[in-house]
mmCIF file of C-alpha atoms and ligand atoms in Angstrom:
data_model
loop_
_atom_site.group_PDB
_atom_site.id
_atom_site.type_symbol
_atom_site.label_atom_id
_atom_site.label_comp_id
_atom_site.label_asym_id
_atom_site.label_seq_id
_atom_site.Cartn_x
_atom_site.Cartn_y
_atom_site.Cartn_z
ATOM 1 C CA MET L 1 -9.769 15.817 19.286
ATOM 2 C CA GLN L 2 -7.559 12.896 19.531
ATOM 3 C CA THR L 3 -4.289 12.257 17.621
ATOM 4 C CA ILE L 4 -3.523 9.036 16.697
ATOM 5 C CA THR L 5 -0.447 8.082 14.911
ATOM 6 C CA THR L 6 -0.841 4.263 14.612
ATOM 7 C CA VAL L 7 -2.948 2.310 11.957
ATOM 8 C CA ALA L 8 -3.780 -0.308 14.991
ATOM 9 C CA GLU L 9 -5.059 2.368 17.388
ATOM 10 C CA LEU L 10 -6.934 3.973 14.625
ATOM 11 C CA ARG L 11 -8.729 0.901 13.623
ATOM 12 C CA ALA L 12 -9.387 0.184 17.225
ATOM 13 C CA THR L 13 -10.702 3.598 17.984
ATOM 14 C CA LEU L 14 -13.020 3.662 14.966
ATOM 15 C CA ALA L 15 -14.232 0.212 15.799
ATOM 16 C CA LYS L 16 -16.291 1.768 18.547
ATOM 17 C CA ALA L 17 -17.819 4.337 16.097
ATOM 18 C CA ARG L 18 -19.139 1.638 13.088
ATOM 19 C CA ASP L 19 -22.627 2.654 13.563
ATOM 20 C CA LYS L 20 -21.766 6.133 13.086
ATOM 21 C CA ARG L 21 -21.461 8.168 9.727
ATOM 22 C CA VAL L 22 -17.476 8.718 9.251
ATOM 23 C CA GLY L 23 -16.141 11.657 7.208
ATOM 24 C CA PHE L 24 -12.528 11.845 5.932
ATOM 25 C CA VAL L 25 -10.323 14.716 4.893
ATOM 26 C CA PRO L 26 -6.966 13.686 3.837
ATOM 27 C CA THR L 27 -4.455 16.138 3.741
ATOM 28 C CA MET L 28 -0.685 16.593 3.913
ATOM 29 C CA GLY L 29 -0.746 19.168 6.590
ATOM 30 C CA TYR L 30 -0.113 22.929 6.762
ATOM 31 C CA LEU L 31 -3.805 23.370 7.097
ATOM 32 C CA HIS L 32 -5.657 26.646 5.810
ATOM 33 C CA ASP L 33 -9.239 27.427 5.497
ATOM 34 C CA GLY L 34 -9.335 25.083 2.208
ATOM 35 C CA HIS L 35 -8.812 22.052 4.544
ATOM 36 C CA MET L 36 -11.058 23.725 6.982
ATOM 37 C CA ALA L 37 -13.762 23.616 4.149
ATOM 38 C CA LEU L 38 -13.437 20.238 3.652
ATOM 39 C CA VAL L 39 -13.755 19.845 7.667
ATOM 40 C CA GLU L 40 -16.797 21.810 7.522
ATOM 41 C CA GLY L 41 -18.255 19.500 4.684
ATOM 42 C CA SER L 42 -17.657 16.861 6.959
ATOM 43 C CA ARG L 43 -18.912 18.177 9.947
ATOM 44 C CA ALA L 44 -22.170 18.763 8.054
ATOM 45 C CA GLN L 45 -22.747 15.365 6.928
ATOM 46 C CA CYS L 46 -21.125 13.010 9.466
ATOM 47 C CA ASP L 47 -20.868 12.258 13.017
ATOM 48 C CA VAL L 48 -17.131 11.588 13.170
ATOM 49 C CA THR L 49 -14.608 13.406 11.088
ATOM 50 C CA VAL L 50 -10.859 11.946 10.503
ATOM 51 C CA LEU L 51 -8.379 14.131 9.326
ATOM 52 C CA SER L 52 -4.987 12.857 7.964
ATOM 53 C CA ILE L 53 -1.929 14.836 8.023
ATOM 54 C CA PHE L 54 0.727 12.659 6.112
ATOM 55 C CA VAL L 55 3.303 14.199 3.622
ATOM 56 C CA ASN L 56 3.145 11.480 1.232
ATOM 57 C CA PRO L 57 6.544 10.731 -0.323
ATOM 58 C CA THR L 58 5.544 8.560 -3.244
ATOM 59 C CA GLN L 59 3.739 11.447 -4.734
ATOM 60 C CA PHE L 60 6.717 13.901 -5.039
ATOM 61 C CA GLY L 61 8.840 13.372 -8.086
ATOM 62 C CA PRO L 62 12.909 13.239 -7.297
ATOM 63 C CA ASN L 63 13.334 16.770 -8.162
ATOM 64 C CA GLU L 64 10.195 18.238 -6.310
ATOM 65 C CA ASP L 65 9.703 19.636 -2.934
ATOM 66 C CA LEU L 66 9.463 16.771 -0.718
ATOM 67 C CA SER L 67 12.015 17.790 1.652
ATOM 68 C CA THR L 68 10.882 21.069 1.841
ATOM 69 C CA TYR L 69 6.877 20.605 1.774
ATOM 70 C CA PRO L 70 5.781 22.828 4.889
ATOM 71 C CA ARG L 71 5.332 21.055 7.740
ATOM 72 C CA ALA L 72 3.676 22.785 11.095
ATOM 73 C CA PHE L 73 2.114 19.803 13.276
ATOM 74 C CA LEU L 74 1.688 21.820 16.340
ATOM 75 C CA ARG L 75 -0.075 24.280 14.630
ATOM 76 C CA ASP L 76 -2.277 22.012 12.490
ATOM 77 C CA GLN L 77 -3.287 20.249 15.615
ATOM 78 C CA LYS L 78 -4.357 23.438 17.166
ATOM 79 C CA LEU L 79 -6.553 24.332 14.112
ATOM 80 C CA CYS L 80 -8.079 21.198 14.325
ATOM 81 C CA ARG L 81 -9.131 21.601 17.802
ATOM 82 C CA ASP L 82 -12.039 24.029 16.978
ATOM 83 C CA PRO L 83 -13.969 23.037 14.261
ATOM 84 C CA GLY L 84 -15.018 19.538 14.675
ATOM 85 C CA VAL L 85 -12.494 17.232 13.870
ATOM 86 C CA THR L 86 -12.923 14.174 16.085
ATOM 87 C CA ILE L 87 -9.605 12.490 15.400
ATOM 88 C CA VAL L 88 -6.051 13.399 13.666
ATOM 89 C CA PHE L 89 -4.255 10.797 12.097
ATOM 90 C CA ALA L 90 -0.612 11.857 11.656
ATOM 91 C CA PRO L 91 1.328 8.501 10.938
ATOM 92 C CA ASP L 92 4.837 8.574 10.130
ATOM 93 C CA ALA L 93 6.283 7.116 6.678
ATOM 94 C CA GLN L 94 7.264 3.792 8.131
ATOM 95 C CA GLU L 95 3.484 3.192 9.394
ATOM 96 C CA VAL L 96 2.002 3.950 5.965
ATOM 97 C CA TYR L 97 4.794 2.315 3.836
ATOM 98 C CA PRO L 98 6.355 -0.642 5.820
ATOM 99 C CA ALA L 99 9.696 -2.307 4.714
ATOM 100 C CA GLN L 100 9.585 -4.012 1.584
ATOM 101 C CA PHE L 101 6.330 -1.992 0.273
ATOM 102 C CA GLU L 102 5.782 -2.855 -3.374
ATOM 103 C CA THR L 103 2.314 -2.697 -4.393
ATOM 104 C CA PHE L 104 1.122 0.600 -6.065
ATOM 105 C CA ILE L 105 -2.342 1.628 -7.558
ATOM 106 C CA GLU L 106 -1.713 2.545 -11.298
ATOM 107 C CA PRO L 107 -4.241 4.829 -12.468
ATOM 108 C CA GLY L 108 -5.387 5.144 -15.905
ATOM 109 C CA GLU L 109 -6.340 7.930 -18.495
ATOM 110 C CA PHE L 110 -7.237 10.560 -15.929
ATOM 111 C CA ALA L 111 -3.445 10.412 -14.785
ATOM 112 C CA LYS L 112 -2.330 11.211 -18.063
ATOM 113 C CA PRO L 113 -2.661 14.947 -19.238
ATOM 114 C CA LEU L 114 -2.594 18.245 -17.265
ATOM 115 C CA CYS L 115 -0.664 17.469 -14.305
ATOM 116 C CA GLY L 116 0.136 14.034 -14.992
ATOM 117 C CA ALA L 117 1.963 15.195 -18.096
ATOM 118 C CA PHE L 118 4.611 17.369 -15.953
ATOM 119 C CA ARG L 119 4.793 15.128 -13.025
ATOM 120 C CA PRO L 120 5.317 11.405 -13.833
ATOM 121 C CA GLY L 121 4.453 8.994 -11.163
ATOM 122 C CA HIS L 122 2.286 11.750 -9.310
ATOM 123 C CA PHE L 123 -1.040 10.255 -9.572
ATOM 124 C CA ARG L 124 0.188 6.780 -8.760
ATOM 125 C CA GLY L 125 1.309 7.853 -5.566
ATOM 126 C CA VAL L 126 -1.504 10.149 -4.821
ATOM 127 C CA ALA L 127 -4.143 6.977 -5.447
ATOM 128 C CA THR L 128 -1.839 4.289 -3.747
ATOM 129 C CA VAL L 129 -1.731 6.558 -0.606
ATOM 130 C CA VAL L 130 -5.585 7.564 -0.939
ATOM 131 C CA CYS L 131 -6.430 3.944 -1.449
ATOM 132 C CA LYS L 132 -4.414 2.988 1.494
ATOM 133 C CA LEU L 133 -5.994 5.807 3.718
ATOM 134 C CA PHE L 134 -9.509 4.677 2.807
ATOM 135 C CA ASN L 135 -8.480 1.033 3.786
ATOM 136 C CA ILE L 136 -7.200 2.199 6.961
ATOM 137 C CA VAL L 137 -9.863 4.613 8.002
ATOM 138 C CA GLN L 138 -13.032 3.003 6.031
ATOM 139 C CA PRO L 139 -15.104 6.516 5.561
ATOM 140 C CA ASP L 140 -18.486 6.488 4.578
ATOM 141 C CA ILE L 141 -17.394 10.118 2.639
ATOM 142 C CA ALA L 142 -14.222 11.472 1.781
ATOM 143 C CA PHE L 143 -13.526 15.363 0.901
ATOM 144 C CA PHE L 144 -11.476 16.583 -1.565
ATOM 145 C CA GLY L 145 -10.960 20.188 -2.767
ATOM 146 C CA GLN L 146 -11.673 21.219 -6.214
ATOM 147 C CA LYS L 147 -8.473 23.164 -6.617
ATOM 148 C CA ASP L 148 -7.130 19.576 -7.280
ATOM 149 C CA PHE L 149 -9.424 18.794 -9.832
ATOM 150 C CA GLN L 150 -7.620 15.989 -11.847
ATOM 151 C CA GLN L 151 -7.044 14.453 -8.554
ATOM 152 C CA CYS L 152 -10.685 14.259 -7.557
ATOM 153 C CA ALA L 153 -11.075 12.591 -10.777
ATOM 154 C CA VAL L 154 -8.594 10.279 -10.429
ATOM 155 C CA VAL L 155 -9.764 9.549 -6.743
ATOM 156 C CA ARG L 156 -13.335 9.152 -8.140
ATOM 157 C CA ARG L 157 -12.440 6.790 -10.980
ATOM 158 C CA MET L 158 -10.302 4.596 -8.359
ATOM 159 C CA ALA L 159 -13.391 4.277 -6.175
ATOM 160 C CA ILE L 160 -15.889 3.078 -8.789
ATOM 161 C CA ASP L 161 -13.042 0.783 -10.821
ATOM 162 C CA LEU L 162 -12.092 -1.078 -7.447
ATOM 163 C CA ASN L 163 -15.359 -0.768 -5.842
ATOM 164 C CA LEU L 164 -14.309 0.948 -2.904
ATOM 165 C CA PRO L 165 -17.502 1.727 -0.667
ATOM 166 C CA VAL L 166 -16.782 5.306 -0.045
ATOM 167 C CA GLU L 167 -18.292 8.151 -1.712
ATOM 168 C CA ILE L 168 -16.097 11.145 -2.693
ATOM 169 C CA ALA L 169 -17.315 14.616 -2.235
ATOM 170 C CA THR L 170 -15.546 17.715 -4.038
ATOM 171 C CA VAL L 171 -15.695 21.161 -2.134
ATOM 172 C CA PRO L 172 -15.366 24.292 -4.099
ATOM 173 C CA THR L 173 -11.852 26.169 -3.876
ATOM 174 C CA VAL L 174 -11.151 28.416 -1.050
ATOM 175 C CA ARG L 175 -9.923 32.020 -2.384
ATOM 176 C CA GLU L 176 -7.972 34.350 -0.308
ATOM 177 C CA PRO L 177 -9.375 38.282 -0.106
ATOM 178 C CA ASP L 178 -7.521 38.817 -3.407
ATOM 179 C CA MET L 179 -8.823 35.241 -4.983
ATOM 180 C CA LEU L 180 -5.339 33.495 -4.895
ATOM 181 C CA ALA L 181 -6.470 29.986 -4.606
ATOM 182 C CA MET L 182 -5.406 28.591 -0.992
ATOM 183 C CA SER L 183 -2.443 26.353 -1.239
ATOM 184 C CA SER L 184 0.091 25.290 1.433
ATOM 185 C CA ARG L 185 2.529 25.855 -1.359
ATOM 186 C CA ASN L 186 1.925 29.653 -1.317
ATOM 187 C CA ARG L 187 3.837 30.162 1.647
ATOM 188 C CA TYR L 188 6.849 29.562 -0.549
ATOM 189 C CA LEU L 189 5.893 32.768 -2.370
ATOM 190 C CA ASN L 190 8.007 36.272 -1.692
ATOM 191 C CA THR L 191 5.834 39.383 -1.913
ATOM 192 C CA GLU L 192 6.668 40.032 -5.619
ATOM 193 C CA GLU L 193 5.783 36.188 -6.386
ATOM 194 C CA ARG L 194 2.530 36.385 -4.475
ATOM 195 C CA ARG L 195 1.480 39.480 -6.217
ATOM 196 C CA ARG L 196 2.678 38.114 -9.598
ATOM 197 C CA ALA L 197 0.635 34.971 -8.585
ATOM 198 C CA LEU L 198 -2.447 36.705 -8.744
ATOM 199 C CA ALA L 199 -2.077 36.269 -12.469
ATOM 200 C CA ILE L 200 -3.550 32.681 -12.603
ATOM 201 C CA SER L 201 -7.028 33.090 -10.781
ATOM 202 C CA ARG L 202 -7.257 36.652 -12.594
ATOM 203 C CA GLY L 203 -6.970 34.973 -15.929
ATOM 204 C CA LEU L 204 -8.878 31.974 -14.913
ATOM 205 C CA LEU L 205 -11.908 34.127 -13.446
ATOM 206 C CA ALA L 206 -11.767 36.475 -16.421
ATOM 207 C CA ALA L 207 -12.401 34.020 -18.610
ATOM 208 C CA GLU L 208 -15.233 32.318 -16.330
ATOM 209 C CA ALA L 209 -16.635 35.907 -16.556
ATOM 210 C CA GLU L 210 -16.767 35.853 -20.268
ATOM 211 C CA PHE L 211 -18.348 32.588 -20.240
ATOM 212 C CA ARG L 212 -20.895 33.834 -18.318
ATOM 213 C CA SER L 213 -22.000 36.161 -20.505
ATOM 214 C CA GLY L 214 -22.221 33.888 -23.273
ATOM 215 C CA GLU L 215 -18.761 33.098 -24.704
ATOM 216 C CA ARG L 216 -19.003 29.313 -25.712
ATOM 217 C CA GLU L 217 -15.627 29.097 -28.004
ATOM 218 C CA CYS L 218 -12.985 27.215 -26.223
ATOM 219 C CA GLU L 219 -10.034 29.080 -27.739
ATOM 220 C CA LYS L 220 -11.682 32.171 -27.085
ATOM 221 C CA LEU L 221 -12.025 31.382 -23.403
ATOM 222 C CA ILE L 222 -8.557 29.952 -23.354
ATOM 223 C CA ALA L 223 -7.324 33.116 -24.719
ATOM 224 C CA ILE L 224 -8.705 35.706 -22.623
ATOM 225 C CA ALA L 225 -7.222 33.800 -19.826
ATOM 226 C CA ARG L 226 -3.880 33.447 -21.498
ATOM 227 C CA ARG L 227 -3.918 37.337 -21.920
ATOM 228 C CA HIS L 228 -3.308 37.562 -17.849
ATOM 229 C CA LEU L 229 -0.899 35.049 -17.631
ATOM 230 C CA ASN L 230 1.885 36.549 -18.998
ATOM 231 C CA GLU L 231 3.084 37.673 -15.348
ATOM 232 C CA VAL L 232 4.004 34.189 -14.213
ATOM 233 C CA ASP L 233 7.593 32.655 -14.910
ATOM 234 C CA ARG L 234 6.635 29.638 -16.741
ATOM 235 C CA LEU L 235 3.163 28.454 -17.672
ATOM 236 C CA GLN L 236 2.855 24.643 -18.082
ATOM 237 C CA TYR L 237 -0.509 24.559 -19.130
ATOM 238 C CA LEU L 238 -3.996 25.893 -19.689
ATOM 239 C CA GLU L 239 -6.235 24.023 -21.099
ATOM 240 C CA LEU L 240 -10.207 23.502 -20.952
ATOM 241 C CA VAL L 241 -11.308 19.919 -20.693
ATOM 242 C CA ASP L 242 -14.476 18.073 -20.395
ATOM 243 C CA VAL L 243 -15.192 17.399 -16.438
ATOM 244 C CA ASP L 244 -16.112 13.644 -17.313
ATOM 245 C CA THR L 245 -13.404 12.564 -19.576
ATOM 246 C CA LEU L 246 -10.657 15.172 -19.105
ATOM 247 C CA GLU L 247 -10.292 15.282 -22.820
ATOM 248 C CA PRO L 248 -10.113 18.636 -24.509
ATOM 249 C CA ALA L 249 -13.441 20.451 -24.532
ATOM 250 C CA SER L 250 -15.176 20.745 -28.023
ATOM 251 C CA ASN L 251 -16.889 23.956 -29.648
ATOM 252 C CA PRO L 252 -19.608 25.259 -28.728
ATOM 253 C CA LEU L 253 -19.103 24.488 -25.105
ATOM 254 C CA SER L 254 -22.406 22.836 -23.777
ATOM 255 C CA HIS L 255 -20.832 20.067 -21.370
ATOM 256 C CA PRO L 256 -19.138 21.198 -18.153
ATOM 257 C CA ALA L 257 -15.621 21.835 -18.619
ATOM 258 C CA ALA L 258 -12.799 22.638 -16.419
ATOM 259 C CA LEU L 259 -10.342 25.357 -17.368
ATOM 260 C CA CYS L 260 -7.276 24.420 -15.784
ATOM 261 C CA ALA L 261 -3.617 26.029 -15.350
ATOM 262 C CA ALA L 262 -0.556 24.834 -13.487
ATOM 263 C CA ALA L 263 2.453 27.796 -13.619
ATOM 264 C CA TYR L 264 5.577 28.417 -12.043
ATOM 265 C CA VAL L 265 6.063 32.036 -10.059
ATOM 266 C CA GLY L 266 9.661 31.694 -8.987
ATOM 267 C CA SER L 267 10.473 28.376 -8.106
ATOM 268 C CA THR L 268 6.736 27.779 -6.710
ATOM 269 C CA ARG L 269 4.552 25.601 -8.822
ATOM 270 C CA LEU L 270 0.971 26.779 -8.350
ATOM 271 C CA ILE L 271 -2.208 25.012 -9.840
ATOM 272 C CA ASP L 272 -5.997 26.427 -10.059
ATOM 273 C CA ASN L 273 -9.124 26.008 -12.216
ATOM 274 C CA VAL L 274 -12.510 27.132 -12.952
ATOM 275 C CA ILE L 275 -15.509 25.156 -13.679
ATOM 276 C CA LEU L 276 -17.371 26.319 -16.577
ATOM 277 C CA LYS L 277 -21.332 24.622 -16.489
ATOM 278 C CA PRO L 278 -23.482 25.667 -19.568
ATOM 279 C CA GLN L 279 -27.155 25.507 -18.702
ATOM 280 C CA VAL L 280 -28.510 22.603 -19.963
ATOM 281 C CA SER L 281 -31.600 23.512 -22.108
ATOM 282 C CA ALA L 282 -34.838 21.688 -21.209
HETATM 283 O O1 LIG P 1 -4.389 16.628 -1.749
HETATM 284 C C1 LIG P 1 -3.594 16.187 -0.889
HETATM 285 O O2 LIG P 1 -3.031 16.962 -0.154
HETATM 286 C C2 LIG P 1 -2.537 14.800 -1.324
HETATM 287 O O3 LIG P 1 -2.578 14.611 -2.347
HETATM 288 C C3 LIG P 1 -3.743 13.855 -0.481
HETATM 289 C C4 LIG P 1 -4.980 13.646 -1.166
HETATM 290 C C5 LIG P 1 -3.680 14.244 0.923
HETATM 291 C C6 LIG P 1 -2.743 12.543 -0.795
HETATM 292 O O4 LIG P 1 -1.453 12.527 -0.054
#
């Protein structure tokens, strides 16, 4: 496992591996098992895995947690040693955004609902840094977690729209034993908040169970989830959207849809989702 901090060195190193299948796992660090599942996905399909660690300033709003976002570089490096990461790419902000940087990717409709409605500019920052990282690494496949459902949709749309020669793979959400979705931000939660944060997965999974038992009415599925969510401090959204369009799903549910939630527990904003896939009848 090699750690590289400059674009030039990464390019020179990867130039020697151009006959190999390169997998890419973009992260903001503070790695957990959810990230490791992305690494595992890459290891299974690729010869080389590049994992980037970069807390991207352009995807944080002015009142968000950029300065306090958890960072643990040495621990992250150690975690990357075992499971098949070939290169950790850990550039600093100047390396990614040189002086006078002014060119951004502006995502379209996919960036507007859900998190986009509450975090203006967030997906512009995500799309811009992901596009830059794709250009730097030039991976064959890039791996993203389903927890960031809308991010996956925005990135996949960008790759199609801009003819980026990369396959986008989505890896299922990894959960703690009590079903809280893994997230670097979980570390902000104190014991009491950590307990109440479980309401989010509990609600989503209750709706999923009802869906498996045959419920196909969108409002009923949302209502089941909502019943559990009274333990959070502020529910930002709870929406059932079509996975392909991100528009509100329609009754009766007959096309895959994502039930997505974002909520504050204390001052920590958490997101989670479940994908509901009706069987397509022959
Ligand atoms: O999902 C994340 O950690 C970030 O949004 C990403 C994709 C690494 C871009 O900064």
